[in-house]
Amino acid sequence: MFSAHALIKHRGTRTVSGLLSTATPLPVAPDRDPVPASTPLTGRIQRLFQRVRAFDRRRPAVWNGTLTTFWVLFAVLDVSTGGWRTVAVDRQVPEPLVLAMSIAFSAPLLWRRTHPLLVLAFMAPFSLANVWTGAVVQASLLQEIVVFTIAVRLPMRTLAWSGALLATPLVIASGRFPDDWGRLVLPHVWMFAIAALAGILVRTRTEYTEALVDRAARLERERDQQARLAAAAERTRIAREMHDIIGHNLSVITGLADGGSYAAARSPERAAQALDAIGTTSRQALAELRRLLGVLHDQPEEADRTPQPTLDDIDALLEGVRRAGLPVRLDVQGTPPGQPPSPGRQLTAYRIVQESLTNTLKHAGASPSLTAEVTLIHRPGALEVLITDNGTSRPDGRTPGPAGQGITGMRARASLYDGTLEAGPSAERGWQVRLRLPLEDSS
């Protein structure tokens, strides 16, 4: 026997693979290299920066300590060599005070990442002393490193407050030394602008990259969900087709077998005819099943491409039901439209007729007077199908079987094309199923 569950599962996997392939870039030809995203030099620089950032994320204390140590040594060297006097307004400021201010501007950089505002507030009194005394030590520009950290990590209003905090000593300096306000104010203004813009640029790029990563993750989750939904829908479709094919043909075979066993004692010729019909029906069922499962083969291009049943195949369907012992009559009303219904709508009508007659054979009760009738009604903009029988009514409106099959499965088929299906006891004795399918050009 066919392992239908395994094959259906395999089909679902192929469906997922097909969906995933639509989101995968086309492979590059083996004899052509992809267009490089950057030149070799910039690529090396980017890789170097990535290694440095990765190391910094793993051990931030190492980078903070190295940076702080470098600037402390620079500040001490600037004082010991007297370099601060080249830009000082007052060269007579005591060196111990200059050294203290230089260390006050450089040593707190060790905590600039964890407490940037506190570090900037700690430097503010020394910044005021720096400009008030006229020493103008170059280490005061290290405040802009803290400004850069604030621009990268904290809200923009915090950056504005830090600018106001740095501007206060500069305003005082311009009043105390009006002739030298350019030397005192302009370097800090330019450095603040550069640090703030650099921090905003880094922050914007980081946020943009994080947004892209988040969007890619969401798209990947949505893609996986769509793939799972597609796989589930494909499994449901194949399960419904297998139910219709196997259920109907097994019901016909059962009816033929019962009739053959009854006729064997009285009419061996009728029993032989029943056996021939059972063989024919079995082969037809096997062929349909192979065609359905053929699409699950590893090489689908070799699968059988026999078209799905249409309204023209209903006569052959009814002939098989008649051989199973159920007299059934076909009545066509109205004029078929010039443009026939779509193949999907025709398959839906065929399968619902097949399922309804199968239910009649299984559930209407054995009766020599049992008959059924199929009526195809062509209306403007719609196709109606009415299947009635005069057997035992099923007042609960259900048919035995797994959930999602039987009448529930027929309603699901009809809803695919905005159709409606009603099933219940007929006005007279018996059962009826009414299907209405709107055509493509219906409003």
Coordinates of C-alpha atoms in Angstrom, one line a residue, residues 2 33 38 67 88 92 110 118 157 178-179 201 226 239 265 275-276 316 340 342 386 411 432:
F2 CA 1.0 3.6 -0.5
D33 CA 32.8 36.8 -8.9
S38 CA 34.0 47.8 -1.1
L67 CA 42.1 55.4 26.4
A88 CA 47.7 80.1 27.8
Q92 CA 51.9 82.6 35.5
L110 CA 37.4 55.9 32.7
L118 CA 28.2 62.7 36.0
R157 CA 17.7 66.7 25.1
P178 CA 37.4 90.1 26.0
D179 CA 40.5 90.5 23.9
L201 CA 25.9 60.1 12.9
Q226 CA 3.5 31.6 5.4
A239 CA -6.2 14.8 2.1
A265 CA -26.4 -18.1 -5.9
L275 CA -16.5 -8.8 -10.3
D276 CA -15.6 -7.2 -13.6
A316 CA -18.9 8.5 -16.3
P340 CA -17.5 27.4 -19.3
S342 CA -13.2 27.6 -14.5
L386 CA -28.9 19.7 -6.6
R411 CA -18.6 23.3 2.4
Q432 CA -30.7 16.7 -0.5

